[in-house]
């Protein structure tokens, strides 16, 4: 008993959380099942590594800042026919992140743009990438207030150190001249070091009006579309089609 307490104590100091929490049952189980020393050590170390990876992933999911959790498995391709299973299979390999490609998802409300970008982001987190999700509106807010708000500064630092930045809902709210400039600076800073997923209800041809300046829009689009896959998501709104009624 004393030895067990001592094992837990050491495990705690070494931050071996699996051993610290399960020392009793590990020893008991090894006794009952006659587990060899090698297998016992191996199993403890494997469990310790698993637990650590699980915790790291939980931290990355939290840091990504997804508004809700959506998965690729939940995405119904028989409803959204602009994207094929083959394209999804290729996207979830995340090779495009390593190659610094960007994705642009365009389409009207309800076609699954947010669902798809969150699901891809979540998959990327599962595969060990650092991901940051933000709406365009929130991104603008953080860029403008980073000098006076620690929260905003934190988000921007997070954005800058991510392998994948997801910007949802570009084009829903008007963008001021100052904001367009900040956006351009950010896109330039991220160029060729962070992959982007951008979703918008506006076609690329309408981005000039959105960003207010043709030269700036060209410069932004130039960088974003340099290595880029564009998905025009058409069809009906999933929300309207699957509307739940109270009565
Ligand atoms: P958008 O961002 O294009 O406006 P969302 O991704 O927010 O649309 O989709 C609206 C709702 O419908 C969400 O709850 C989403 O999970 C669901 N949804 C949209 N498209 C699909 C789809 N193809 N399969 C499953 N759920 C979908
Ligand atoms: Mg959306």
GROMACS .gro file of C-alpha atoms and ligand atoms in nm:
model
  275
    1UNK     CA    1   0.000   0.000   0.000
    2UNK     CA    2   0.277   0.240   0.098
    3UNK     CA    3   0.464   0.152  -0.219
    4UNK     CA    4   0.155   0.215  -0.428
    5UNK     CA    5   0.120   0.560  -0.274
    6UNK     CA    6   0.485   0.624  -0.348
    7UNK     CA    7   0.441   0.511  -0.710
    8UNK     CA    8   0.149   0.751  -0.750
    9UNK     CA    9   0.349   1.026  -0.589
   10UNK     CA   10   0.638   0.982  -0.830
   11UNK     CA   11   0.402   0.947  -1.124
   12UNK     CA   12   0.239   1.274  -1.028
   13UNK     CA   13   0.573   1.452  -1.007
   14UNK     CA   14   0.665   1.317  -1.350
   15UNK     CA   15   0.319   1.412  -1.483
   16UNK     CA   16   0.245   1.049  -1.570
   17UNK     CA   17  -0.129   1.095  -1.530
   18UNK     CA   18  -0.234   0.752  -1.648
   19UNK     CA   19  -0.010   0.580  -1.395
   20UNK     CA   20  -0.099   0.827  -1.123
   21UNK     CA   21  -0.472   0.762  -1.164
   22UNK     CA   22  -0.461   0.391  -1.235
   23UNK     CA   23  -0.165   0.255  -1.034
   24UNK     CA   24  -0.388   0.034  -0.816
   25UNK     CA   25  -0.578  -0.132  -1.098
   26UNK     CA   26  -0.264  -0.168  -1.312
   27UNK     CA   27  -0.083  -0.359  -1.038
   28UNK     CA   28  -0.388  -0.565  -0.949
   29UNK     CA   29  -0.456  -0.652  -1.311
   30UNK     CA   30  -0.091  -0.748  -1.369
   31UNK     CA   31  -0.106  -0.981  -1.065
   32UNK     CA   32  -0.430  -1.148  -1.166
   33UNK     CA   33  -0.338  -1.194  -1.531
   34UNK     CA   34   0.027  -1.278  -1.479
   35UNK     CA   35   0.141  -1.006  -1.714
   36UNK     CA   36   0.511  -1.008  -1.801
   37UNK     CA   37   0.732  -0.717  -1.692
   38UNK     CA   38   0.791  -0.620  -2.053
   39UNK     CA   39   0.422  -0.618  -2.139
   40UNK     CA   40   0.339  -0.432  -1.822
   41UNK     CA   41   0.591  -0.156  -1.892
   42UNK     CA   42   0.487  -0.138  -2.255
   43UNK     CA   43   0.119  -0.109  -2.169
   44UNK     CA   44   0.182   0.165  -1.911
   45UNK     CA   45   0.391   0.368  -2.154
   46UNK     CA   46   0.144   0.321  -2.440
   47UNK     CA   47  -0.146   0.433  -2.226
   48UNK     CA   48   0.055   0.731  -2.104
   49UNK     CA   49   0.132   0.840  -2.461
   50UNK     CA   50  -0.232   0.787  -2.567
   51UNK     CA   51  -0.359   0.997  -2.280
   52UNK     CA   52  -0.112   1.274  -2.355
   53UNK     CA   53  -0.210   1.281  -2.724
   54UNK     CA   54  -0.578   1.286  -2.633
   55UNK     CA   55  -0.522   1.582  -2.401
   56UNK     CA   56  -0.317   1.766  -2.663
   57UNK     CA   57  -0.593   1.712  -2.916
   58UNK     CA   58  -0.856   1.840  -2.674
   59UNK     CA   59  -0.644   2.152  -2.626
   60UNK     CA   60  -0.610   2.201  -3.001
   61UNK     CA   61  -0.986   2.161  -3.053
   62UNK     CA   62  -1.048   2.420  -2.784
   63UNK     CA   63  -0.785   2.659  -2.922
   64UNK     CA   64  -0.933   2.628  -3.273
   65UNK     CA   65  -1.248   2.801  -3.150
   66UNK     CA   66  -1.509   2.614  -3.352
   67UNK     CA   67  -1.858   2.758  -3.286
   68UNK     CA   68  -2.009   2.407  -3.295
   69UNK     CA   69  -1.867   2.067  -3.377
   70UNK     CA   70  -1.953   1.929  -3.720
   71UNK     CA   71  -1.803   1.620  -3.877
   72UNK     CA   72  -1.738   1.504  -4.231
   73UNK     CA   73  -1.925   1.184  -4.152
   74UNK     CA   74  -2.240   1.389  -4.082
   75UNK     CA   75  -2.213   1.573  -4.414
   76UNK     CA   76  -2.469   1.435  -4.657
   77UNK     CA   77  -2.326   1.434  -5.008
   78UNK     CA   78  -2.655   1.320  -5.157
   79UNK     CA   79  -2.791   1.657  -5.048
   80UNK     CA   80  -2.488   1.869  -5.145
   81UNK     CA   81  -2.405   1.749  -5.493
   82UNK     CA   82  -2.146   2.012  -5.584
   83UNK     CA   83  -1.881   1.811  -5.400
   84UNK     CA   84  -1.799   1.449  -5.470
   85UNK     CA   85  -1.701   1.174  -5.229
   86UNK     CA   86  -1.374   1.153  -5.414
   87UNK     CA   87  -1.298   1.519  -5.349
   88UNK     CA   88  -1.387   1.475  -4.982
   89UNK     CA   89  -1.162   1.169  -4.958
   90UNK     CA   90  -0.879   1.369  -5.106
   91UNK     CA   91  -0.942   1.674  -4.885
   92UNK     CA   92  -0.941   1.474  -4.561
   93UNK     CA   93  -0.592   1.348  -4.634
   94UNK     CA   94  -0.486   1.711  -4.562
   95UNK     CA   95  -0.210   1.694  -4.815
   96UNK     CA   96  -0.333   2.036  -4.936
   97UNK     CA   97  -0.241   2.190  -4.600
   98UNK     CA   98   0.116   2.061  -4.630
   99UNK     CA   99   0.127   2.207  -4.980
  100UNK     CA  100  -0.012   2.541  -4.861
  101UNK     CA  101  -0.322   2.528  -5.077
  102UNK     CA  102  -0.631   2.735  -4.995
  103UNK     CA  103  -0.996   2.639  -5.027
  104UNK     CA  104  -1.272   2.881  -5.115
  105UNK     CA  105  -1.629   2.767  -5.053
  106UNK     CA  106  -1.888   2.984  -5.221
  107UNK     CA  107  -2.265   2.961  -5.211
  108UNK     CA  108  -2.593   3.092  -5.076
  109UNK     CA  109  -2.703   3.040  -4.712
  110UNK     CA  110  -2.772   2.690  -4.588
  111UNK     CA  111  -2.577   2.490  -4.847
  112UNK     CA  112  -2.329   2.364  -4.588
  113UNK     CA  113  -2.032   2.600  -4.616
  114UNK     CA  114  -1.985   2.638  -4.241
  115UNK     CA  115  -2.048   2.270  -4.180
  116UNK     CA  116  -1.786   2.167  -4.432
  117UNK     CA  117  -1.518   2.413  -4.318
  118UNK     CA  118  -1.565   2.320  -3.952
  119UNK     CA  119  -1.564   1.948  -4.035
  120UNK     CA  120  -1.243   1.981  -4.237
  121UNK     CA  121  -1.088   2.190  -3.960
  122UNK     CA  122  -1.184   1.932  -3.701
  123UNK     CA  123  -1.036   1.653  -3.910
  124UNK     CA  124  -0.715   1.857  -3.946
  125UNK     CA  125  -0.698   1.898  -3.567
  126UNK     CA  126  -0.741   1.523  -3.528
  127UNK     CA  127  -0.448   1.476  -3.760
  128UNK     CA  128  -0.230   1.704  -3.549
  129UNK     CA  129  -0.254   2.037  -3.734
  130UNK     CA  130  -0.299   2.364  -3.552
  131UNK     CA  131  -0.624   2.519  -3.670
  132UNK     CA  132  -0.790   2.851  -3.602
  133UNK     CA  133  -1.155   2.923  -3.684
  134UNK     CA  134  -1.303   3.270  -3.702
  135UNK     CA  135  -1.584   3.453  -3.874
  136UNK     CA  136  -1.476   3.744  -4.093
  137UNK     CA  137  -1.658   3.974  -3.855
  138UNK     CA  138  -1.474   3.846  -3.550
  139UNK     CA  139  -1.143   3.849  -3.734
  140UNK     CA  140  -1.191   4.217  -3.817
  141UNK     CA  141  -1.283   4.291  -3.458
  142UNK     CA  142  -0.970   4.116  -3.331
  143UNK     CA  143  -0.742   4.285  -3.586
  144UNK     CA  144  -0.878   4.627  -3.489
  145UNK     CA  145  -0.862   4.576  -3.114
  146UNK     CA  146  -0.545   4.368  -3.074
  147UNK     CA  147  -0.351   4.662  -2.932
  148UNK     CA  148  -0.603   4.724  -2.655
  149UNK     CA  149  -0.750   4.380  -2.590
  150UNK     CA  150  -0.553   4.082  -2.465
  151UNK     CA  151  -0.824   3.849  -2.589
  152UNK     CA  152  -0.799   3.990  -2.942
  153UNK     CA  153  -0.420   3.980  -2.933
  154UNK     CA  154  -0.437   3.616  -2.821
  155UNK     CA  155  -0.667   3.525  -3.108
  156UNK     CA  156  -0.446   3.699  -3.364
  157UNK     CA  157  -0.135   3.525  -3.228
  158UNK     CA  158  -0.327   3.202  -3.253
  159UNK     CA  159  -0.421   3.280  -3.613
  160UNK     CA  160  -0.061   3.364  -3.705
  161UNK     CA  161   0.075   3.041  -3.561
  162UNK     CA  162  -0.185   2.812  -3.720
  163UNK     CA  163  -0.130   2.577  -4.010
  164UNK     CA  164  -0.490   2.630  -4.116
  165UNK     CA  165  -0.698   2.943  -4.075
  166UNK     CA  166  -1.071   2.918  -4.143
  167UNK     CA  167  -1.247   3.246  -4.221
  168UNK     CA  168  -1.621   3.192  -4.232
  169UNK     CA  169  -1.880   3.433  -4.373
  170UNK     CA  170  -1.683   3.677  -4.580
  171UNK     CA  171  -1.928   3.914  -4.737
  172UNK     CA  172  -2.217   3.905  -4.494
  173UNK     CA  173  -2.128   4.234  -4.329
  174UNK     CA  174  -1.985   4.542  -4.498
  175UNK     CA  175  -1.610   4.601  -4.467
  176UNK     CA  176  -1.460   4.945  -4.412
  177UNK     CA  177  -1.153   5.077  -4.589
  178UNK     CA  178  -0.944   5.033  -4.275
  179UNK     CA  179  -1.068   4.676  -4.233
  180UNK     CA  180  -0.989   4.590  -4.595
  181UNK     CA  181  -0.633   4.712  -4.539
  182UNK     CA  182  -0.596   4.507  -4.222
  183UNK     CA  183  -0.733   4.206  -4.405
  184UNK     CA  184  -0.480   4.251  -4.686
  185UNK     CA  185  -0.194   4.279  -4.437
  186UNK     CA  186  -0.303   3.960  -4.264
  187UNK     CA  187  -0.339   3.769  -4.591
  188UNK     CA  188   0.009   3.887  -4.690
  189UNK     CA  189   0.157   3.781  -4.356
  190UNK     CA  190   0.000   3.435  -4.388
  191UNK     CA  191   0.084   3.388  -4.754
  192UNK     CA  192   0.272   3.064  -4.820
  193UNK     CA  193   0.286   2.968  -4.456
  194UNK     CA  194  -0.075   2.909  -4.358
  195UNK     CA  195  -0.354   2.743  -4.553
  196UNK     CA  196  -0.689   2.918  -4.564
  197UNK     CA  197  -1.046   2.808  -4.597
  198UNK     CA  198  -1.265   3.105  -4.681
  199UNK     CA  199  -1.641   3.081  -4.713
  200UNK     CA  200  -1.853   3.347  -4.876
  201UNK     CA  201  -2.203   3.406  -5.003
  202UNK     CA  202  -2.055   3.639  -5.265
  203UNK     CA  203  -1.882   3.534  -5.587
  204UNK     CA  204  -1.519   3.638  -5.637
  205UNK     CA  205  -1.640   3.897  -5.891
  206UNK     CA  206  -1.823   4.075  -5.608
  207UNK     CA  207  -1.521   4.091  -5.377
  208UNK     CA  208  -1.407   4.424  -5.523
  209UNK     CA  209  -1.727   4.588  -5.417
  210UNK     CA  210  -1.694   4.417  -5.080
  211UNK     CA  211  -1.334   4.524  -5.014
  212UNK     CA  212  -1.393   4.862  -5.173
  213UNK     CA  213  -1.071   4.892  -5.373
  214UNK     CA  214  -0.992   4.715  -5.703
  215UNK     CA  215  -0.612   4.722  -5.657
  216UNK     CA  216  -0.636   4.584  -5.306
  217UNK     CA  217  -0.889   4.318  -5.408
  218UNK     CA  218  -0.661   4.206  -5.692
  219UNK     CA  219  -0.369   4.183  -5.450
  220UNK     CA  220  -0.577   3.982  -5.201
  221UNK     CA  221  -0.722   3.749  -5.465
  222UNK     CA  222  -0.382   3.709  -5.624
  223UNK     CA  223  -0.239   3.571  -5.302
  224UNK     CA  224  -0.539   3.362  -5.204
  225UNK     CA  225  -0.597   3.204  -5.543
  226UNK     CA  226  -0.229   3.140  -5.620
  227UNK     CA  227  -0.273   2.782  -5.500
  228UNK     CA  228  -0.639   2.734  -5.449
  229UNK     CA  229  -0.933   2.502  -5.497
  230UNK     CA  230  -1.269   2.668  -5.543
  231UNK     CA  231  -1.601   2.501  -5.466
  232UNK     CA  232  -1.922   2.654  -5.591
  233UNK     CA  233  -2.175   2.501  -5.356
  234UNK     CA  234  -2.517   2.522  -5.510
  235UNK     CA  235  -2.850   2.369  -5.432
  236UNK     CA  236  -3.119   2.417  -5.175
  237UNK     CA  237  -3.074   2.531  -4.818
  238UNK     CA  238  -3.037   2.230  -4.590
  239UNK     CA  239  -3.194   2.437  -4.314
  240UNK     CA  240  -3.508   2.513  -4.513
  241UNK     CA  241  -3.537   2.158  -4.644
  242UNK     CA  242  -3.495   2.005  -4.299
  243UNK     CA  243  -3.683   2.272  -4.110
  244UNK     CA  244  -3.819   2.140  -3.783
  245UNK     CA  245  -4.162   2.261  -3.691
  246UNK     CA  246  -4.290   2.307  -3.340
  247UNK     CA  247  -4.640   2.196  -3.439
  248LIG     P1  248  -2.402   2.777  -4.466
  248LIG     O1  249  -2.282   2.801  -4.384
  248LIG     O2  250  -2.373   2.745  -4.609
  248LIG     O3  251  -2.505   2.884  -4.453
  248LIG     P2  252  -2.439   2.561  -4.280
  248LIG     O4  253  -2.316   2.483  -4.298
  248LIG     O5  254  -2.449   2.648  -4.160
  248LIG     O6  255  -2.474   2.645  -4.411
  248LIG     O7  256  -2.564   2.460  -4.282
  248LIG     C1  257  -2.685   2.487  -4.216
  248LIG     C2  258  -2.727   2.366  -4.135
  248LIG     O8  259  -2.754   2.257  -4.220
  248LIG     C3  260  -2.620   2.320  -4.040
  248LIG     O9  261  -2.680   2.271  -3.923
  248LIG     C4  262  -2.550   2.207  -4.115
  248LIG    O10  263  -2.497   2.110  -4.027
  248LIG     C5  264  -2.665   2.149  -4.197
  248LIG     N1  265  -2.619   2.102  -4.327
  248LIG     C6  266  -2.598   2.176  -4.438
  248LIG     N2  267  -2.564   2.102  -4.542
  248LIG     C7  268  -2.561   1.974  -4.498
  248LIG     C8  269  -2.531   1.847  -4.560
  248LIG     N3  270  -2.499   1.838  -4.690
  248LIG     N4  271  -2.539   1.737  -4.483
  248LIG     C9  272  -2.573   1.746  -4.354
  248LIG     N5  273  -2.603   1.861  -4.289
  248LIG    C10  274  -2.597   1.975  -4.360
  249LIG    MG1  275  -2.238   2.960  -4.262
   0.00000   0.00000   0.00000
